[in-house]
């Protein structure tokens, strides 16, 4: 009896709990880029407004039902009560009696004049240089009147190209039919360059007139959110839209500095992966710093200057060379404004953070004061990190990282402090260091670039670079070079476990396979392919969403082009994997250099490459055929032999109503049709 009563009580409680969620109909703008991404209930949802609403729903107990559509459908539905809430609604006098507004804004949209050319030869201080330029403006939006007042005040003398409704002005802008486009930061393409801020306005999560209870829910939820994080909206905006307001222009005084410095000398500590190191095999620099300045050359300064890397073992000598103008920048250093000022230098914005570890013996971990006497390497960053975070410790300097760890083992010091990844790398390579316990310290080491005061123009350029450089590129580069630094190689593995492998082949295979899968998971987490430097699958989502959105809302044509290198296994087996990698890199270069900057190229996996192509099926097949012929003409040398290879290509074009998955199935099917009917052809 008691058991029956308990079960009845349990089911009743669960039933009442299910009733406690409040159903709310949310207007969802059908795929509006990073604001609200997703075409329907079957597509993944993400974006600024989606995350904002989900935060509210978690606090308010809402169960959201999404109604998909465009503004001209969703706004009337909000007025009639068919939906309950709608994001991105301005609070203007004529709407005050029609809608309800929460206490806090949802965000602020800003209006910029954007360019998609590197140099328009216009000055932001001399508006006479704007005469004759074409500026496109959509007359349907609030910012039109702001712009008209602004340009009248500046006496620009520009030709204003007016658009309205669904005119294809984005496509014309990409084709350089006009010079500048007035657009909202939340809608702009991250490849565009914001030149001038025209104005801004607040927007709200508006509530239909009959649901005052939802306004109370929003106010209560946001009070809780802002009490914990007063900068919630700003943080959310930075997450989704920071790259649409980063200036990619080089100011006149910065351009003059570049002209005076055709070679920019970068000072780095030797053997400092994942940040910088000299590769003995290739004879070039490698690491995050090299990738960052390569991006700088390609995207901001258009190769006006080249970068030369000078590696140091002595940090005092590096400081001296920076003062004397022998090097132009030190990369990277511990970011400490006080240190920079005292040394007479200036320091950039944050590049990234480095986790710091404390290596000690087991008995030291258990002591009450484990960090009384510590070893640190004579490197650029650690002395300043210790001075700021552990000023009471007795510090002993050693020439190398290994010497620090050996001092811990011998009992000369209580522990050693430096980059935690290097510690674990040494433990991987040296059994004796595995006796030490490595603890991650709570204070990370923020890294930045150091300049002389005479190089303030370059300082300004590098700060622009740090804002423009995609954060996923930093993560990808750090992951790639950390793997190399920590020494997870097959040679290490075989050497250490040789006896074990000899006794148990099955166990070895299991461990080896586990290692391979672990490395694959790490690689799959990267946004860029480390071999070809093309984008990988994970970076596809935001691009394909934009292409689908522009296709459905603006009738823009786009196609998928999928390349597969023919007989690639034969190439690997016959000529070796190093040669196979050369083939992949060469093919990737041919494909990337054959398309426009508006088309996006991905390494799809293995020997497959994918292009998101702006154009119809006919144009896509033409470019695919041209690239196929270029690949067919390639002649690569392997020892004394000339090797040729080919590619089979599948093409499929977007059609109204087709789904994301259907389009990919279609291009895949066309590719395999080509494979099964002779290869080295384009099928679409």
XYZ file of C-alpha atoms in Angstrom:
684
model
C 0.000 0.000 0.000
C 2.773 2.401 0.985
C 4.602 1.546 -2.216
C 1.499 2.299 -4.330
C 1.015 5.645 -2.577
C 4.647 6.542 -3.166
C 4.417 5.709 -6.881
C 1.206 7.712 -7.209
C 2.866 10.669 -5.496
C 5.904 10.376 -7.785
C 3.830 10.328 -10.983
C 1.744 13.261 -9.760
C 4.892 15.256 -8.996
C 6.339 14.577 -12.436
C 3.042 15.549 -14.054
C 2.887 18.840 -12.139
C 6.524 19.516 -12.982
C 5.810 19.073 -16.688
C 2.998 21.587 -16.388
C 5.298 24.189 -14.780
C 7.126 25.007 -18.054
C 5.517 28.041 -19.676
C 4.974 27.694 -23.460
C 6.198 30.761 -25.374
C 5.967 31.293 -29.131
C 9.170 32.928 -30.350
C 9.527 34.634 -33.721
C 12.659 33.246 -35.394
C 14.204 35.109 -38.326
C 14.899 32.376 -40.846
C 18.689 32.127 -41.021
C 19.909 35.642 -40.325
C 23.579 34.675 -40.048
C 25.141 34.951 -36.610
C 22.041 36.694 -35.241
C 19.719 33.687 -35.619
C 20.932 30.766 -37.697
C 18.664 27.936 -38.840
C 16.106 27.516 -41.610
C 13.597 25.311 -39.807
C 13.079 23.022 -36.819
C 15.250 20.398 -38.557
C 18.326 22.660 -38.769
C 20.762 23.467 -35.947
C 20.054 26.781 -34.213
C 22.699 29.175 -32.914
C 23.424 32.881 -32.834
C 23.240 36.005 -30.699
C 19.455 36.198 -30.367
C 19.030 32.434 -29.978
C 21.538 32.282 -27.107
C 19.987 35.373 -25.487
C 16.489 33.844 -25.582
C 17.733 30.481 -24.305
C 19.361 32.246 -21.336
C 16.045 33.933 -20.526
C 14.143 30.675 -20.988
C 16.406 28.876 -18.527
C 15.751 31.454 -15.803
C 12.083 32.078 -16.595
C 11.011 28.459 -17.151
C 9.948 29.003 -20.743
C 9.390 26.206 -23.220
C 10.092 27.836 -26.582
C 8.159 27.092 -29.755
C 9.815 28.722 -32.757
C 7.868 30.315 -35.592
C 10.155 30.791 -38.612
C 9.821 33.659 -41.059
C 11.002 37.084 -42.207
C 10.269 40.485 -40.618
C 7.284 41.231 -42.869
C 5.610 38.023 -41.612
C 6.763 37.923 -37.990
C 6.085 41.544 -37.002
C 2.354 41.422 -37.932
C 2.156 38.063 -36.112
C 3.558 39.753 -32.997
C 0.996 42.549 -33.230
C -1.877 40.076 -33.608
C -0.684 37.833 -30.779
C 0.064 34.848 -33.011
C 3.588 34.892 -31.558
C 4.531 36.058 -28.071
C 8.005 37.549 -28.424
C 10.190 38.801 -31.268
C 13.862 39.858 -31.067
C 15.496 42.862 -32.758
C 12.604 45.320 -32.457
C 13.382 49.043 -32.132
C 11.535 51.085 -29.518
C 10.039 53.991 -31.424
C 7.090 56.233 -30.401
C 4.636 54.768 -32.903
C 5.133 51.279 -31.423
C 4.760 52.209 -27.750
C 0.990 51.576 -27.680
C 1.248 48.485 -29.900
C 3.835 46.407 -28.023
C 5.351 45.782 -24.601
C 9.062 46.278 -23.932
C 11.260 44.871 -21.137
C 13.293 47.133 -18.893
C 16.656 46.224 -20.467
C 17.696 46.432 -24.078
C 18.553 43.253 -25.943
C 21.519 44.942 -27.588
C 22.670 47.810 -29.738
C 23.072 47.704 -33.488
C 25.639 49.991 -35.083
C 25.691 51.310 -38.631
C 28.945 51.446 -40.588
C 30.045 52.354 -44.067
C 31.786 49.217 -45.318
C 34.297 48.695 -48.105
C 35.305 45.383 -49.629
C 38.452 46.781 -51.214
C 41.768 47.162 -49.405
C 42.485 50.694 -50.583
C 39.842 53.110 -51.837
C 42.252 56.050 -51.664
C 39.964 57.999 -49.354
C 40.907 59.811 -46.177
C 38.920 59.742 -42.957
C 40.093 63.268 -42.186
C 39.834 64.852 -45.645
C 36.340 64.237 -46.987
C 37.155 65.914 -50.305
C 38.793 62.571 -51.218
C 35.305 61.011 -51.118
C 34.022 63.026 -54.103
C 32.712 60.811 -56.872
C 32.570 57.636 -54.790
C 29.404 55.515 -54.968
C 27.663 54.708 -51.652
C 24.795 52.179 -51.558
C 22.063 52.711 -48.948
C 18.857 50.764 -48.276
C 16.091 53.344 -47.872
C 13.841 50.958 -45.884
C 15.832 51.162 -42.666
C 16.241 53.652 -39.835
C 19.869 54.267 -40.691
C 18.962 55.880 -44.037
C 17.955 59.176 -42.413
C 20.985 59.082 -40.108
C 23.253 58.682 -43.097
C 21.591 61.478 -45.079
C 22.153 63.903 -42.207
C 25.737 62.686 -41.736
C 26.751 62.985 -45.391
C 25.111 66.403 -45.694
C 27.157 67.636 -42.726
C 30.386 66.242 -44.245
C 29.652 67.606 -47.752
C 30.879 64.325 -49.232
C 29.984 64.937 -52.854
C 29.319 61.216 -53.288
C 26.887 59.456 -55.593
C 24.212 57.828 -53.402
C 22.816 54.581 -54.832
C 19.438 53.936 -53.199
C 17.984 50.446 -52.760
C 14.883 49.037 -51.124
C 13.187 45.719 -50.473
C 14.993 42.641 -51.725
C 17.262 44.342 -54.273
C 20.464 42.393 -54.805
C 22.790 45.100 -53.544
C 25.032 42.648 -51.642
C 25.927 40.914 -54.882
C 26.590 44.242 -56.613
C 28.784 45.289 -53.699
C 30.826 42.091 -53.994
C 31.256 42.860 -57.709
C 32.494 46.403 -56.862
C 29.575 48.092 -58.631
C 29.819 50.718 -55.895
C 32.549 51.653 -53.423
C 30.829 51.679 -50.030
C 27.789 50.046 -48.464
C 25.889 51.264 -45.407
C 24.985 48.240 -43.294
C 24.303 47.043 -39.738
C 27.237 45.401 -37.947
C 25.143 42.319 -37.148
C 24.419 41.723 -40.847
C 27.772 42.674 -42.373
C 30.171 40.131 -43.832
C 33.286 39.605 -41.714
C 35.432 40.071 -44.857
C 34.267 43.667 -45.277
C 36.205 46.596 -43.863
C 34.279 49.069 -41.623
C 35.490 52.571 -42.437
C 33.167 54.992 -40.629
C 30.606 54.592 -37.833
C 27.435 56.455 -38.807
C 25.324 55.825 -35.694
C 23.587 53.218 -33.581
C 20.275 52.373 -31.920
C 19.004 50.022 -29.224
C 16.831 47.025 -29.974
C 14.642 44.912 -27.701
C 12.997 41.552 -27.273
C 9.492 42.887 -27.875
C 6.421 41.231 -26.311
C 2.916 41.057 -27.745
C 0.417 43.375 -26.066
C -1.546 40.690 -24.186
C 1.412 39.019 -22.434
C 2.518 41.351 -19.642
C 3.554 38.218 -17.704
C 6.351 37.624 -20.216
C 7.685 41.140 -19.706
C 7.868 40.390 -15.970
C 9.665 37.117 -16.770
C 12.246 38.894 -18.931
C 12.824 41.646 -16.377
C 13.292 39.142 -13.541
C 15.551 36.860 -15.606
C 17.765 39.689 -16.848
C 18.075 41.076 -13.315
C 19.574 37.725 -12.284
C 21.831 37.531 -15.346
C 23.153 41.080 -14.989
C 23.685 40.669 -11.243
C 26.136 37.856 -12.015
C 27.560 39.370 -15.214
C 26.878 43.084 -15.815
C 28.578 42.785 -19.215
C 26.510 39.860 -20.485
C 25.250 41.682 -23.605
C 28.704 43.014 -24.490
C 30.266 39.572 -24.085
C 27.579 37.987 -26.254
C 28.057 40.651 -28.916
C 31.844 40.093 -28.949
C 31.260 36.362 -29.346
C 29.207 36.726 -32.521
C 29.959 40.091 -34.142
C 33.406 41.364 -33.132
C 34.902 40.616 -36.553
C 32.361 42.819 -38.384
C 33.664 46.019 -36.743
C 37.409 45.416 -36.934
C 39.112 47.954 -39.195
C 41.347 46.390 -41.817
C 42.560 49.733 -43.165
C 46.124 50.911 -42.915
C 46.221 54.566 -41.853
C 48.544 56.960 -43.759
C 51.067 57.194 -40.898
C 51.054 53.374 -40.583
C 51.547 53.001 -44.334
C 54.499 55.393 -44.157
C 56.066 53.268 -41.401
C 55.680 50.134 -43.540
C 57.307 51.886 -46.492
C 60.290 52.677 -44.277
C 60.477 49.057 -43.052
C 60.443 46.703 -46.067
C 61.766 44.008 -43.703
C 60.243 43.768 -40.203
C 62.541 42.000 -37.760
C 60.782 39.892 -35.135
C 62.689 38.853 -32.020
C 61.737 35.489 -30.493
C 63.160 33.178 -27.856
C 64.682 30.061 -29.418
C 62.834 26.758 -29.074
C 59.649 28.473 -27.919
C 56.914 26.338 -29.460
C 53.960 26.610 -29.710
C 54.751 30.320 -30.206
C 57.928 30.366 -32.298
C 60.895 28.180 -33.191
C 63.387 27.650 -35.982
C 62.688 24.520 -38.024
C 66.047 22.925 -38.883
C 64.489 20.806 -41.641
C 62.708 23.567 -43.571
C 65.091 26.380 -42.610
C 62.158 28.627 -41.703
C 60.333 29.868 -38.631
C 57.249 28.035 -37.423
C 54.652 28.458 -34.710
C 51.728 30.727 -33.842
C 53.740 33.950 -34.330
C 54.780 32.989 -37.859
C 51.191 32.079 -38.805
C 49.898 35.322 -37.324
C 52.334 37.520 -39.265
C 51.688 35.521 -42.450
C 48.006 36.369 -42.011
C 49.083 39.975 -41.424
C 50.930 40.074 -44.769
C 48.111 38.442 -46.707
C 45.118 40.267 -45.245
C 46.115 43.637 -43.790
C 49.274 44.997 -45.357
C 49.147 43.125 -48.678
C 52.797 42.074 -48.479
C 54.137 45.643 -48.283
C 56.709 44.286 -45.848
C 58.263 40.906 -45.203
C 59.014 39.398 -41.805
C 62.394 38.119 -40.659
C 62.698 36.090 -37.445
C 65.720 36.422 -35.157
C 66.011 33.861 -32.364
C 67.679 34.597 -29.030
C 68.910 32.636 -26.031
C 69.638 35.785 -24.017
C 66.624 37.929 -23.131
C 68.772 40.910 -22.059
C 70.378 40.946 -25.506
C 66.898 40.872 -27.071
C 65.825 43.865 -24.954
C 68.974 45.712 -26.010
C 68.356 44.959 -29.706
C 64.787 46.257 -29.412
C 66.049 49.517 -27.882
C 68.699 49.901 -30.582
C 66.295 49.230 -33.474
C 67.914 45.968 -34.565
C 64.560 44.243 -34.073
C 61.130 45.897 -34.368
C 59.105 43.717 -32.003
C 59.527 40.961 -29.409
C 56.995 38.133 -29.578
C 55.551 37.049 -27.275
C 56.219 38.512 -23.811
C 54.432 38.408 -20.466
C 51.790 41.149 -20.669
C 52.590 43.532 -17.845
C 51.966 47.238 -18.463
C 54.036 48.256 -15.444
C 57.011 46.193 -16.646
C 56.736 47.689 -20.148
C 56.627 51.243 -18.811
C 59.594 50.715 -16.486
C 61.623 49.290 -19.392
C 60.681 52.212 -21.652
C 58.646 50.012 -24.029
C 55.015 49.754 -25.078
C 53.012 46.531 -25.064
C 50.166 45.315 -27.273
C 46.743 43.960 -26.486
C 46.528 40.335 -25.342
C 47.546 37.691 -27.883
C 46.616 34.613 -25.844
C 47.093 33.022 -22.440
C 49.650 30.376 -21.519
C 48.925 27.880 -18.740
C 51.682 27.733 -16.152
C 52.615 24.590 -14.220
C 54.382 23.861 -10.943
C 56.480 20.666 -10.955
C 57.434 19.265 -7.551
C 58.207 16.059 -5.670
C 55.355 14.141 -4.032
C 56.480 15.023 -0.490
C 56.589 18.729 -1.401
C 52.947 18.670 -2.521
C 51.922 17.554 0.969
C 53.917 20.270 2.778
C 52.318 23.396 4.192
C 54.519 25.786 2.175
C 55.397 24.025 -1.090
C 56.632 27.106 -3.040
C 59.396 28.530 -0.822
C 62.309 27.947 -3.215
C 61.511 27.564 -6.899
C 63.466 27.097 -10.109
C 62.605 28.991 -13.274
C 64.355 29.114 -16.667
C 66.229 32.237 -17.731
C 63.507 33.008 -20.227
C 61.720 36.171 -21.217
C 58.424 35.524 -19.474
C 58.899 33.565 -16.266
C 60.874 36.088 -14.150
C 58.146 38.690 -14.600
C 55.352 36.186 -14.034
C 56.949 35.110 -10.734
C 57.585 38.707 -9.661
C 53.909 39.555 -10.092
C 52.270 36.377 -8.799
C 54.745 34.805 -6.323
C 56.891 37.693 -5.124
C 57.730 36.026 -1.778
C 59.320 32.944 -3.348
C 63.080 32.451 -3.355
C 63.881 32.204 -7.079
C 66.806 30.272 -8.610
C 67.490 30.801 -12.336
C 68.638 27.920 -14.579
C 69.796 27.925 -18.180
C 67.362 25.279 -19.455
C 63.984 23.781 -18.700
C 65.585 20.387 -18.124
C 67.983 21.876 -15.555
C 65.005 23.256 -13.617
C 63.364 19.829 -13.419
C 66.645 18.127 -12.508
C 67.059 20.631 -9.646
C 63.618 19.619 -8.354
C 64.532 15.923 -8.499
C 67.805 16.498 -6.645
C 66.134 18.541 -3.906
C 68.005 21.786 -4.682
C 64.629 23.551 -4.956
C 61.052 22.806 -3.891
C 59.644 23.019 -7.382
C 59.923 24.506 -10.888
C 57.577 26.947 -12.638
C 57.166 27.348 -16.412
C 54.876 26.506 -19.345
C 52.791 23.490 -18.251
C 52.799 22.015 -21.774
C 56.602 21.988 -21.856
C 56.613 20.218 -18.473
C 54.332 17.495 -19.775
C 56.382 17.286 -22.962
C 59.551 16.645 -20.936
C 57.685 14.040 -18.898
C 56.620 12.296 -22.098
C 60.210 12.125 -23.323
C 62.059 11.449 -20.058
C 61.021 8.780 -17.560
C 62.837 10.350 -14.625
C 60.698 13.496 -14.858
C 57.552 11.398 -14.471
C 58.380 11.068 -10.790
C 57.382 14.713 -10.444
C 53.841 15.943 -9.843
C 52.716 18.747 -12.160
C 50.066 21.157 -10.846
C 48.373 23.802 -13.005
C 48.735 27.193 -11.283
C 45.631 29.398 -11.003
C 47.276 32.480 -12.549
C 47.761 32.049 -16.294
C 50.423 33.971 -18.184
C 48.913 36.541 -20.551
C 51.049 37.077 -23.645
C 51.493 40.107 -25.891
C 53.967 41.874 -28.212
C 56.615 44.336 -27.014
C 57.683 47.431 -29.001
C 59.973 50.410 -28.628
C 58.154 53.734 -28.319
C 59.579 54.759 -31.715
C 57.541 51.970 -33.349
C 54.101 53.136 -32.186
C 52.744 52.869 -35.764
C 53.664 49.196 -35.905
C 52.190 48.793 -32.407
C 48.909 50.188 -33.796
C 49.001 47.798 -36.770
C 49.627 44.754 -34.581
C 46.705 45.662 -32.316
C 44.502 45.729 -35.429
C 45.918 42.342 -36.361
C 45.042 40.901 -32.944
C 41.448 42.019 -33.414
C 41.222 40.768 -37.014
C 43.001 37.421 -36.574
C 40.299 34.730 -36.161
C 40.319 33.236 -32.670
C 39.858 29.754 -34.132
C 43.168 30.208 -35.985
C 44.920 30.817 -32.650
C 43.378 27.677 -31.139
C 44.236 25.645 -34.234
C 47.873 26.791 -34.315
C 48.373 26.297 -30.574
C 46.909 22.792 -30.735
C 49.075 21.859 -33.730
C 52.363 23.036 -32.259
C 51.578 21.852 -28.731
C 51.229 18.323 -30.073
C 54.643 18.699 -31.678
C 56.138 20.246 -28.529
C 54.813 17.543 -26.220
C 56.464 14.899 -28.382
C 53.609 12.498 -29.057
C 55.505 10.616 -31.792
C 55.442 6.994 -32.847
C 59.207 6.806 -32.317
C 58.868 7.775 -28.629
C 56.072 5.320 -28.191
C 57.959 2.380 -29.765
C 61.157 3.155 -27.860
C 59.468 3.263 -24.476
C 57.231 0.245 -24.899
C 59.470 -1.978 -27.076
C 59.592 -4.866 -24.598
C 55.881 -4.669 -23.933
C 55.136 -4.639 -27.675
C 57.390 -7.673 -28.230
C 55.524 -9.652 -25.568
C 52.046 -8.599 -26.549
C 51.362 -7.483 -30.130
C 47.627 -7.308 -29.525
C 48.071 -4.875 -26.638
C 50.349 -2.713 -28.748
C 47.782 -2.517 -31.562
C 45.064 -1.487 -29.109
C 47.241 1.257 -27.590
C 48.388 2.466 -30.993
C 44.835 2.648 -32.329
C 43.747 4.544 -29.214
C 46.556 7.029 -29.771
C 45.618 7.488 -33.426
C 41.965 8.142 -32.528
C 43.014 10.592 -29.796
C 45.130 12.521 -32.291
C 42.274 12.513 -34.772
C 39.910 13.962 -32.191
C 42.374 16.760 -31.505
C 42.801 17.407 -35.214
C 39.039 17.399 -35.788
C 38.686 20.122 -33.159
C 40.762 22.478 -35.246
C 39.124 24.874 -37.643
C 41.936 24.769 -40.182
C 43.703 21.824 -41.728
C 47.344 21.893 -40.599
C 48.662 20.387 -43.854
C 46.927 22.438 -46.568
C 45.903 25.445 -44.409
C 42.411 25.257 -45.906
C 39.335 25.481 -43.715
C 38.071 22.108 -42.507
C 34.589 20.671 -42.050
C 34.047 22.192 -38.608
C 34.359 25.716 -39.984
C 31.689 25.060 -42.635
C 28.539 25.775 -40.560
C 28.637 29.581 -40.494
C 29.535 29.809 -44.213
C 26.905 27.363 -45.479
C 24.266 29.109 -43.350
C 25.095 32.460 -44.980
C 25.053 30.947 -48.470
C 21.641 29.334 -47.817
C 20.305 32.563 -46.328
C 21.425 34.703 -49.267
C 20.078 32.113 -51.699
C 16.635 31.980 -50.083
C 16.197 35.671 -49.192
C 18.027 37.368 -52.090
C 17.799 34.706 -54.767
C 21.599 34.456 -54.958
C 22.869 31.412 -56.804
C 25.430 29.112 -55.247
C 26.773 25.634 -55.867
C 28.814 22.914 -54.215
C 31.891 21.578 -56.026
C 33.427 18.414 -54.551
C 36.876 17.273 -55.767
C 38.306 13.805 -55.157
C 41.878 12.986 -56.217
C 41.893 9.808 -58.280
C 43.947 6.768 -57.211
C 45.384 8.622 -54.241
C 46.046 5.409 -52.293
C 48.196 4.199 -55.178
C 50.242 7.435 -55.022
C 50.794 7.004 -51.278
C 51.673 3.324 -51.534
C 53.997 3.802 -54.496
C 55.786 7.056 -53.670
C 55.336 7.372 -49.918
C 53.156 9.496 -47.659
C 55.476 12.499 -47.792
C 54.930 12.653 -51.524
C 51.205 12.128 -50.963
C 51.181 15.167 -48.666
C 52.930 17.184 -51.394
C 50.186 16.147 -53.822
C 47.483 17.276 -51.367
C 49.201 20.619 -50.750
C 49.695 21.206 -54.485
C 46.096 20.285 -55.334
C 44.809 22.502 -52.519
C 46.878 25.426 -53.837
C 45.580 24.971 -57.398
C 41.968 24.834 -56.207
C 42.286 27.834 -53.871
C 44.079 29.994 -56.457
C 41.481 29.181 -59.122
C 38.467 30.664 -57.316
C 37.460 34.126 -56.137
C 37.815 35.491 -52.622
C 34.020 35.253 -52.257
C 34.155 31.483 -52.826
C 35.142 29.338 -49.841
C 37.445 26.313 -50.112
C 37.585 23.480 -47.563
C 39.600 20.329 -47.146
C 36.665 17.971 -46.887
C 38.674 14.973 -45.723
C 41.431 12.753 -47.043
C 41.915 13.615 -50.688
C 38.568 15.473 -51.020
C 38.172 19.239 -51.331
C 34.928 21.232 -51.259
C 34.170 24.648 -52.771
C 31.208 26.823 -51.751
C 30.884 28.589 -55.091
C 28.867 31.768 -55.716
C 27.269 30.998 -59.056
C 24.792 28.780 -60.871
C 25.347 25.203 -62.038
C 26.740 26.216 -65.434
C 29.341 28.551 -63.948
C 30.239 25.971 -61.282
C 30.775 23.270 -63.898
C 32.942 25.645 -65.951
C 35.227 26.452 -63.018
C 35.296 22.777 -61.957
C 36.333 21.734 -65.464
C 39.032 24.432 -65.559
C 40.472 23.293 -62.224
C 40.254 19.630 -63.246
C 42.352 20.416 -66.346
C 44.861 22.385 -64.256
C 45.294 19.386 -61.948
C 45.603 17.047 -64.919
C 48.458 19.192 -66.307
C 50.473 19.059 -63.067
C 53.773 17.216 -63.266
C 55.412 16.482 -59.914
C 58.942 15.179 -59.504
C 59.655 12.140 -57.345
C 63.337 11.316 -57.414
C 63.933 10.607 -61.151
C 60.297 10.084 -62.080
C 57.619 12.558 -63.207
C 54.248 11.806 -61.631
C 50.824 12.918 -62.931
C 47.481 12.636 -61.192
C 43.846 13.558 -61.848
C 40.661 14.454 -60.013
C 36.994 13.554 -60.345
C 34.520 16.342 -59.565
C 30.890 16.363 -58.467
C 28.807 19.558 -58.826
C 25.369 20.428 -57.465
C 23.545 23.771 -57.377
C 21.149 25.175 -54.804
C 17.478 25.161 -55.762
C 14.675 26.753 -53.830
C 13.329 24.420 -51.146
C 16.277 22.048 -51.165
C 17.638 21.168 -47.723
C 21.187 21.296 -46.461
C 21.476 17.476 -46.436
C 19.818 17.004 -49.831
C 22.316 19.326 -51.499
C 25.271 17.457 -50.016
C 23.783 14.088 -50.976
C 23.353 15.331 -54.535
C 26.944 16.567 -54.960
C 28.237 13.366 -53.375
C 26.156 11.232 -55.725
C 27.467 13.156 -58.749
C 31.036 12.653 -57.569
C 30.617 8.899 -57.249
C 28.859 8.748 -60.603
C 32.040 10.218 -62.069
C 34.205 7.784 -60.110
C 32.238 4.784 -61.346
C 32.238 5.899 -64.981
C 35.945 6.385 -65.648
C 37.145 9.122 -63.248
C 38.917 12.381 -64.276
C 35.693 14.154 -65.207
C 33.107 16.677 -63.980
C 29.586 15.421 -63.264
C 26.767 17.786 -62.360
